[in-house]
Amino acid sequence: MKTLGIRSKERRKLIKLTQLELSKLVGVSSVTISQWESGDTSPNGQNLYKLAKALKCDPDWLLFGHDKNFEGKGSDWTGSLELWGNETVLSKDEVEVPFFTEVELSAGDGNIPAQENHGPKLRFARSTLKRLGVQPENVACVKVSGNSMEPVLPNGSTVGVDTDNKTVTDGKMYAINHDGMLRVKLVYRLPGNGIRLRSYNADEYPDERYDEDQAKYINMIGKVFWYSVLL
């Protein structure tokens, strides 16, 4: 079974970095990189995101091997974002998408009021959205609050949501409207039309199970297709 250390080492070799070169990019010693790769210690907190950024991969893939889009490929993980206003000029390959915080979710309707948003925007390349199979008009970005999704999504992270994709695939990440509360969780279906919500920070936030009646108060806003972490 592959570990974080094994994935990290394979990724480093794939993009042709030495341990010393990687250590300089992450801001740690080469001894630390060696310890991570051997499994003696593991990166956490900001070091995890610095490592992912240096390796041009997804921290979720480093931790769990979940995101196969980054395994064995040269794809970049977007580790930063820029908020901008309506006066900013778009390039031909760019599209603006609305940015929301949890307080802007309309209670009970399960939708993000993207059409009405005149606040901050985020830039996305049309080519990137096309590659991901996401239509620009269906994209909204929302801010994650709290520590329930750490270490993958620390407090203040931003996720990109495809509001046209509400069909649950077990174990994937979704933005949901839980009785008026905006939440980002890993979602699983249960027999009898129930739903299980899982957090990455399972020690503090154990799985939540809801039967069919309770699940009626959980509406899928859309599937998370992208996220960014501010260091």
PDB file of C-alpha atoms in Angstrom:
ATOM      1  CA  MET A   1       0.000   0.000   0.000  1.00  0.00           C
ATOM      2  CA  LYS A   2       1.396   3.385  -0.994  1.00  0.00           C
ATOM      3  CA  THR A   3       2.033   5.936   1.730  1.00  0.00           C
ATOM      4  CA  LEU A   4       2.458   9.704   1.676  1.00  0.00           C
ATOM      5  CA  GLY A   5       6.212   9.178   1.678  1.00  0.00           C
ATOM      6  CA  ILE A   6       6.121   6.839  -1.301  1.00  0.00           C
ATOM      7  CA  ARG A   7       3.822   9.127  -3.305  1.00  0.00           C
ATOM      8  CA  SER A   8       6.002  12.117  -2.438  1.00  0.00           C
ATOM      9  CA  LYS A   9       9.175  10.342  -3.560  1.00  0.00           C
ATOM     10  CA  GLU A  10       7.618   9.089  -6.800  1.00  0.00           C
ATOM     11  CA  ARG A  11       6.265  12.534  -7.591  1.00  0.00           C
ATOM     12  CA  ARG A  12       9.624  14.187  -6.866  1.00  0.00           C
ATOM     13  CA  LYS A  13      11.398  11.815  -9.234  1.00  0.00           C
ATOM     14  CA  LEU A  14       8.710  12.289 -11.876  1.00  0.00           C
ATOM     15  CA  ILE A  15       9.291  16.042 -12.009  1.00  0.00           C
ATOM     16  CA  LYS A  16      13.059  15.477 -11.757  1.00  0.00           C
ATOM     17  CA  LEU A  17      13.858  17.131  -8.433  1.00  0.00           C
ATOM     18  CA  THR A  18      16.560  16.067  -6.000  1.00  0.00           C
ATOM     19  CA  GLN A  19      15.847  15.971  -2.280  1.00  0.00           C
ATOM     20  CA  LEU A  20      18.026  19.056  -1.870  1.00  0.00           C
ATOM     21  CA  GLU A  21      16.169  20.969  -4.580  1.00  0.00           C
ATOM     22  CA  LEU A  22      12.814  20.014  -3.094  1.00  0.00           C
ATOM     23  CA  SER A  23      13.942  21.000   0.395  1.00  0.00           C
ATOM     24  CA  LYS A  24      14.795  24.508  -0.819  1.00  0.00           C
ATOM     25  CA  LEU A  25      11.377  24.873  -2.447  1.00  0.00           C
ATOM     26  CA  VAL A  26       9.565  23.741   0.693  1.00  0.00           C
ATOM     27  CA  GLY A  27      11.823  25.608   3.110  1.00  0.00           C
ATOM     28  CA  VAL A  28      13.000  22.616   5.133  1.00  0.00           C
ATOM     29  CA  SER A  29      16.224  20.612   5.299  1.00  0.00           C
ATOM     30  CA  SER A  30      17.030  17.763   2.939  1.00  0.00           C
ATOM     31  CA  VAL A  31      17.111  15.529   6.024  1.00  0.00           C
ATOM     32  CA  THR A  32      13.458  16.398   6.651  1.00  0.00           C
ATOM     33  CA  ILE A  33      12.559  15.493   3.058  1.00  0.00           C
ATOM     34  CA  SER A  34      14.361  12.170   3.499  1.00  0.00           C
ATOM     35  CA  GLN A  35      12.445  11.497   6.723  1.00  0.00           C
ATOM     36  CA  TRP A  36       9.131  12.279   5.020  1.00  0.00           C
ATOM     37  CA  GLU A  37       9.886   9.962   2.122  1.00  0.00           C
ATOM     38  CA  SER A  38      11.002   7.134   4.406  1.00  0.00           C
ATOM     39  CA  GLY A  39       7.905   7.514   6.568  1.00  0.00           C
ATOM     40  CA  ASP A  40       9.839   8.355   9.740  1.00  0.00           C
ATOM     41  CA  THR A  41       7.920  11.628  10.000  1.00  0.00           C
ATOM     42  CA  SER A  42       5.137  13.301   8.016  1.00  0.00           C
ATOM     43  CA  PRO A  43       4.542  16.879   6.878  1.00  0.00           C
ATOM     44  CA  ASN A  44       1.639  18.671   8.468  1.00  0.00           C
ATOM     45  CA  GLY A  45       0.087  22.091   8.537  1.00  0.00           C
ATOM     46  CA  GLN A  46       1.662  24.559   6.137  1.00  0.00           C
ATOM     47  CA  ASN A  47       4.486  22.161   5.283  1.00  0.00           C
ATOM     48  CA  LEU A  48       1.975  19.805   3.666  1.00  0.00           C
ATOM     49  CA  TYR A  49       0.742  22.542   1.336  1.00  0.00           C
ATOM     50  CA  LYS A  50       4.241  23.799   0.614  1.00  0.00           C
ATOM     51  CA  LEU A  51       5.234  20.249  -0.307  1.00  0.00           C
ATOM     52  CA  ALA A  52       2.189  19.832  -2.555  1.00  0.00           C
ATOM     53  CA  LYS A  53       2.860  23.150  -4.249  1.00  0.00           C
ATOM     54  CA  ALA A  54       6.531  22.276  -4.806  1.00  0.00           C
ATOM     55  CA  LEU A  55       5.570  18.881  -6.225  1.00  0.00           C
ATOM     56  CA  LYS A  56       2.799  20.457  -8.327  1.00  0.00           C
ATOM     57  CA  CYS A  57       0.204  18.069  -7.019  1.00  0.00           C
ATOM     58  CA  ASP A  58      -2.847  17.955  -4.798  1.00  0.00           C
ATOM     59  CA  PRO A  59      -2.337  17.667  -1.003  1.00  0.00           C
ATOM     60  CA  ASP A  60      -5.333  15.333  -0.898  1.00  0.00           C
ATOM     61  CA  TRP A  61      -3.513  13.011  -3.297  1.00  0.00           C
ATOM     62  CA  LEU A  62      -0.363  13.140  -1.184  1.00  0.00           C
ATOM     63  CA  LEU A  63      -2.319  12.247   1.935  1.00  0.00           C
ATOM     64  CA  PHE A  64      -4.736   9.662   0.630  1.00  0.00           C
ATOM     65  CA  GLY A  65      -4.037   9.010  -3.046  1.00  0.00           C
ATOM     66  CA  HIS A  66      -7.627  10.012  -3.831  1.00  0.00           C
ATOM     67  CA  ASP A  67      -7.183  12.390  -6.732  1.00  0.00           C
ATOM     68  CA  LYS A  68      -6.003  10.265  -9.646  1.00  0.00           C
ATOM     69  CA  ASN A  69      -5.884  13.317 -11.903  1.00  0.00           C
ATOM     70  CA  PHE A  70      -2.518  14.123 -10.354  1.00  0.00           C
ATOM     71  CA  GLU A  71      -0.998  10.631 -10.169  1.00  0.00           C
ATOM     72  CA  GLY A  72       1.744  10.105 -12.705  1.00  0.00           C
ATOM     73  CA  LYS A  73       0.980  13.321 -14.546  1.00  0.00           C
ATOM     74  CA  GLY A  74       2.466  16.759 -14.756  1.00  0.00           C
ATOM     75  CA  SER A  75      -0.718  18.587 -13.823  1.00  0.00           C
ATOM     76  CA  ASP A  76      -0.384  21.613 -11.585  1.00  0.00           C
ATOM     77  CA  TRP A  77      -2.228  22.095  -8.350  1.00  0.00           C
ATOM     78  CA  THR A  78      -3.434  25.670  -7.975  1.00  0.00           C
ATOM     79  CA  GLY A  79      -2.198  26.727  -4.574  1.00  0.00           C
ATOM     80  CA  SER A  80      -3.233  30.366  -4.652  1.00  0.00           C
ATOM     81  CA  LEU A  81      -6.070  32.568  -5.791  1.00  0.00           C
ATOM     82  CA  GLU A  82      -6.769  36.197  -6.496  1.00  0.00           C
ATOM     83  CA  LEU A  83      -9.940  38.098  -5.684  1.00  0.00           C
ATOM     84  CA  TRP A  84     -10.739  40.845  -8.094  1.00  0.00           C
ATOM     85  CA  GLY A  85     -13.441  43.350  -8.935  1.00  0.00           C
ATOM     86  CA  ASN A  86     -15.804  43.914 -11.837  1.00  0.00           C
ATOM     87  CA  GLU A  87     -13.498  46.545 -13.345  1.00  0.00           C
ATOM     88  CA  THR A  88     -10.732  44.015 -14.035  1.00  0.00           C
ATOM     89  CA  VAL A  89     -10.281  43.299 -17.743  1.00  0.00           C
ATOM     90  CA  LEU A  90     -10.643  39.647 -18.727  1.00  0.00           C
ATOM     91  CA  SER A  91      -8.305  37.995 -21.183  1.00  0.00           C
ATOM     92  CA  LYS A  92      -9.818  35.927 -23.985  1.00  0.00           C
ATOM     93  CA  ASP A  93      -9.195  32.666 -22.114  1.00  0.00           C
ATOM     94  CA  GLU A  94     -10.515  33.886 -18.767  1.00  0.00           C
ATOM     95  CA  VAL A  95     -13.936  33.758 -17.221  1.00  0.00           C
ATOM     96  CA  GLU A  96     -15.148  35.345 -14.008  1.00  0.00           C
ATOM     97  CA  VAL A  97     -16.943  33.272 -11.396  1.00  0.00           C
ATOM     98  CA  PRO A  98     -18.716  34.484  -8.239  1.00  0.00           C
ATOM     99  CA  PHE A  99     -17.180  34.088  -4.801  1.00  0.00           C
ATOM    100  CA  PHE A 100     -19.387  33.509  -1.752  1.00  0.00           C
ATOM    101  CA  THR A 101     -18.989  33.038   1.973  1.00  0.00           C
ATOM    102  CA  GLU A 102     -21.224  30.805   4.056  1.00  0.00           C
ATOM    103  CA  VAL A 103     -23.458  33.693   5.152  1.00  0.00           C
ATOM    104  CA  GLU A 104     -24.562  34.319   1.565  1.00  0.00           C
ATOM    105  CA  LEU A 105     -26.232  30.965   1.152  1.00  0.00           C
ATOM    106  CA  SER A 106     -30.001  31.275   0.916  1.00  0.00           C
ATOM    107  CA  ALA A 107     -31.462  29.119   3.680  1.00  0.00           C
ATOM    108  CA  GLY A 108     -33.376  26.085   2.535  1.00  0.00           C
ATOM    109  CA  ASP A 109     -33.190  26.368  -1.246  1.00  0.00           C
ATOM    110  CA  GLY A 110     -30.008  24.399  -1.868  1.00  0.00           C
ATOM    111  CA  ASN A 111     -28.664  26.876  -4.384  1.00  0.00           C
ATOM    112  CA  ILE A 112     -25.962  29.507  -4.498  1.00  0.00           C
ATOM    113  CA  PRO A 113     -27.398  32.832  -5.742  1.00  0.00           C
ATOM    114  CA  ALA A 114     -24.692  33.124  -8.385  1.00  0.00           C
ATOM    115  CA  GLN A 115     -26.718  35.219 -10.803  1.00  0.00           C
ATOM    116  CA  GLU A 116     -27.267  37.947  -8.230  1.00  0.00           C
ATOM    117  CA  ASN A 117     -23.664  38.246  -7.037  1.00  0.00           C
ATOM    118  CA  HIS A 118     -21.894  41.552  -7.673  1.00  0.00           C
ATOM    119  CA  GLY A 119     -19.104  41.094  -5.150  1.00  0.00           C
ATOM    120  CA  PRO A 120     -15.612  39.655  -5.503  1.00  0.00           C
ATOM    121  CA  LYS A 121     -14.827  37.319  -8.374  1.00  0.00           C
ATOM    122  CA  LEU A 122     -12.266  34.651  -9.089  1.00  0.00           C
ATOM    123  CA  ARG A 123     -10.509  34.096 -12.394  1.00  0.00           C
ATOM    124  CA  PHE A 124     -10.608  30.745 -14.127  1.00  0.00           C
ATOM    125  CA  ALA A 125      -9.109  29.807 -17.481  1.00  0.00           C
ATOM    126  CA  ARG A 126     -11.756  28.611 -19.919  1.00  0.00           C
ATOM    127  CA  SER A 127      -9.331  25.946 -21.106  1.00  0.00           C
ATOM    128  CA  THR A 128      -9.016  24.589 -17.564  1.00  0.00           C
ATOM    129  CA  LEU A 129     -12.773  24.387 -17.101  1.00  0.00           C
ATOM    130  CA  LYS A 130     -13.125  22.724 -20.500  1.00  0.00           C
ATOM    131  CA  ARG A 131     -10.517  20.126 -19.548  1.00  0.00           C
ATOM    132  CA  LEU A 132     -12.420  19.419 -16.334  1.00  0.00           C
ATOM    133  CA  GLY A 133     -15.746  19.221 -18.156  1.00  0.00           C
ATOM    134  CA  VAL A 134     -17.254  22.128 -16.224  1.00  0.00           C
ATOM    135  CA  GLN A 135     -19.353  24.825 -17.884  1.00  0.00           C
ATOM    136  CA  PRO A 136     -18.379  28.376 -16.798  1.00  0.00           C
ATOM    137  CA  GLU A 137     -21.971  29.364 -16.071  1.00  0.00           C
ATOM    138  CA  ASN A 138     -22.249  26.507 -13.562  1.00  0.00           C
ATOM    139  CA  VAL A 139     -19.215  27.486 -11.487  1.00  0.00           C
ATOM    140  CA  ALA A 140     -19.331  29.162  -8.090  1.00  0.00           C
ATOM    141  CA  CYS A 141     -16.602  29.454  -5.475  1.00  0.00           C
ATOM    142  CA  VAL A 142     -17.315  29.341  -1.766  1.00  0.00           C
ATOM    143  CA  LYS A 143     -15.236  29.894   1.344  1.00  0.00           C
ATOM    144  CA  VAL A 144     -14.764  27.053   3.816  1.00  0.00           C
ATOM    145  CA  SER A 145     -15.108  27.859   7.516  1.00  0.00           C
ATOM    146  CA  GLY A 146     -13.863  25.856  10.482  1.00  0.00           C
ATOM    147  CA  ASN A 147     -11.381  23.020  10.878  1.00  0.00           C
ATOM    148  CA  SER A 148     -13.570  20.002  10.107  1.00  0.00           C
ATOM    149  CA  MET A 149     -11.916  19.422   6.721  1.00  0.00           C
ATOM    150  CA  GLU A 150      -8.327  19.874   7.863  1.00  0.00           C
ATOM    151  CA  PRO A 151      -5.640  19.112   6.893  1.00  0.00           C
ATOM    152  CA  VAL A 152      -6.884  19.138   3.285  1.00  0.00           C
ATOM    153  CA  LEU A 153      -9.066  22.246   3.605  1.00  0.00           C
ATOM    154  CA  PRO A 154      -7.948  24.567   6.420  1.00  0.00           C
ATOM    155  CA  ASN A 155     -10.189  27.358   7.643  1.00  0.00           C
ATOM    156  CA  GLY A 156     -10.453  30.018   4.942  1.00  0.00           C
ATOM    157  CA  SER A 157      -9.839  27.706   1.983  1.00  0.00           C
ATOM    158  CA  THR A 158     -11.795  28.256  -1.214  1.00  0.00           C
ATOM    159  CA  VAL A 159     -13.491  25.535  -3.239  1.00  0.00           C
ATOM    160  CA  GLY A 160     -14.787  25.602  -6.794  1.00  0.00           C
ATOM    161  CA  VAL A 161     -18.209  24.001  -7.168  1.00  0.00           C
ATOM    162  CA  ASP A 162     -19.885  22.622 -10.287  1.00  0.00           C
ATOM    163  CA  THR A 163     -23.515  23.436  -9.516  1.00  0.00           C
ATOM    164  CA  ASP A 164     -24.677  21.319 -12.455  1.00  0.00           C
ATOM    165  CA  ASN A 165     -23.253  18.151 -10.896  1.00  0.00           C
ATOM    166  CA  LYS A 166     -25.432  17.169  -7.953  1.00  0.00           C
ATOM    167  CA  THR A 167     -25.366  13.388  -8.408  1.00  0.00           C
ATOM    168  CA  VAL A 168     -23.610  11.783  -5.451  1.00  0.00           C
ATOM    169  CA  THR A 169     -20.581   9.617  -6.132  1.00  0.00           C
ATOM    170  CA  ASP A 170     -19.576   7.948  -2.875  1.00  0.00           C
ATOM    171  CA  GLY A 171     -16.506   9.481  -1.268  1.00  0.00           C
ATOM    172  CA  LYS A 172     -16.388  12.615  -3.404  1.00  0.00           C
ATOM    173  CA  MET A 173     -16.478  16.134  -2.007  1.00  0.00           C
ATOM    174  CA  TYR A 174     -19.609  18.259  -2.300  1.00  0.00           C
ATOM    175  CA  ALA A 175     -20.880  21.625  -1.185  1.00  0.00           C
ATOM    176  CA  ILE A 176     -24.206  21.070   0.523  1.00  0.00           C
ATOM    177  CA  ASN A 177     -26.993  23.122   2.012  1.00  0.00           C
ATOM    178  CA  HIS A 178     -27.715  21.425   5.324  1.00  0.00           C
ATOM    179  CA  ASP A 179     -30.918  23.037   6.523  1.00  0.00           C
ATOM    180  CA  GLY A 180     -29.607  26.499   5.641  1.00  0.00           C
ATOM    181  CA  MET A 181     -25.969  25.895   6.583  1.00  0.00           C
ATOM    182  CA  LEU A 182     -23.316  25.816   3.871  1.00  0.00           C
ATOM    183  CA  ARG A 183     -21.024  22.836   4.414  1.00  0.00           C
ATOM    184  CA  VAL A 184     -18.314  21.088   2.414  1.00  0.00           C
ATOM    185  CA  LYS A 185     -18.118  17.346   3.100  1.00  0.00           C
ATOM    186  CA  LEU A 186     -17.303  13.955   1.658  1.00  0.00           C
ATOM    187  CA  VAL A 187     -20.685  12.410   0.862  1.00  0.00           C
ATOM    188  CA  TYR A 188     -21.788   8.775   0.820  1.00  0.00           C
ATOM    189  CA  ARG A 189     -25.166   7.249   0.043  1.00  0.00           C
ATOM    190  CA  LEU A 190     -26.745   4.873   2.548  1.00  0.00           C
ATOM    191  CA  PRO A 191     -29.382   2.161   2.035  1.00  0.00           C
ATOM    192  CA  GLY A 192     -32.917   3.503   2.303  1.00  0.00           C
ATOM    193  CA  ASN A 193     -32.031   6.892   0.780  1.00  0.00           C
ATOM    194  CA  GLY A 194     -29.906   7.926   3.726  1.00  0.00           C
ATOM    195  CA  ILE A 195     -26.725  10.007   3.600  1.00  0.00           C
ATOM    196  CA  ARG A 196     -23.418   9.840   5.433  1.00  0.00           C
ATOM    197  CA  LEU A 197     -21.239  12.943   5.729  1.00  0.00           C
ATOM    198  CA  ARG A 198     -17.541  12.553   6.427  1.00  0.00           C
ATOM    199  CA  SER A 199     -14.926  15.098   7.490  1.00  0.00           C
ATOM    200  CA  TYR A 200     -11.194  14.765   6.950  1.00  0.00           C
ATOM    201  CA  ASN A 201     -10.689  15.780  10.584  1.00  0.00           C
ATOM    202  CA  ALA A 202     -12.410  12.613  11.776  1.00  0.00           C
ATOM    203  CA  ASP A 203     -10.888  12.758  15.262  1.00  0.00           C
ATOM    204  CA  GLU A 204     -12.871  15.880  16.120  1.00  0.00           C
ATOM    205  CA  TYR A 205     -15.738  15.391  13.680  1.00  0.00           C
ATOM    206  CA  PRO A 206     -16.965  11.782  13.465  1.00  0.00           C
ATOM    207  CA  ASP A 207     -19.140  10.596  10.581  1.00  0.00           C
ATOM    208  CA  GLU A 208     -22.684  11.932  10.494  1.00  0.00           C
ATOM    209  CA  ARG A 209     -25.429   9.524   9.437  1.00  0.00           C
ATOM    210  CA  TYR A 210     -28.872  10.675   8.366  1.00  0.00           C
ATOM    211  CA  ASP A 211     -31.868   8.524   7.532  1.00  0.00           C
ATOM    212  CA  GLU A 212     -34.262   9.286   4.683  1.00  0.00           C
ATOM    213  CA  ASP A 213     -36.369  11.755   6.670  1.00  0.00           C
ATOM    214  CA  GLN A 214     -33.333  13.623   7.977  1.00  0.00           C
ATOM    215  CA  ALA A 215     -31.659  13.601   4.564  1.00  0.00           C
ATOM    216  CA  LYS A 216     -34.528  15.665   3.160  1.00  0.00           C
ATOM    217  CA  TYR A 217     -32.895  18.676   4.818  1.00  0.00           C
ATOM    218  CA  ILE A 218     -29.630  18.084   2.947  1.00  0.00           C
ATOM    219  CA  ASN A 219     -29.512  19.520  -0.570  1.00  0.00           C
ATOM    220  CA  MET A 220     -26.576  19.099  -2.931  1.00  0.00           C
ATOM    221  CA  ILE A 221     -25.291  22.438  -4.182  1.00  0.00           C
ATOM    222  CA  GLY A 222     -22.718  20.799  -6.398  1.00  0.00           C
ATOM    223  CA  LYS A 223     -19.566  18.742  -6.641  1.00  0.00           C
ATOM    224  CA  VAL A 224     -16.243  20.278  -5.653  1.00  0.00           C
ATOM    225  CA  PHE A 225     -13.885  20.167  -8.654  1.00  0.00           C
ATOM    226  CA  TRP A 226     -11.126  22.505  -7.423  1.00  0.00           C
ATOM    227  CA  TYR A 227      -9.809  24.015  -4.237  1.00  0.00           C
ATOM    228  CA  SER A 228      -7.172  26.486  -3.160  1.00  0.00           C
ATOM    229  CA  VAL A 229      -5.364  26.902   0.135  1.00  0.00           C
ATOM    230  CA  LEU A 230      -3.871  30.194   1.260  1.00  0.00           C
ATOM    231  CA  LEU A 231      -0.577  29.771   3.124  1.00  0.00           C
TER     232      LEU A 231
END
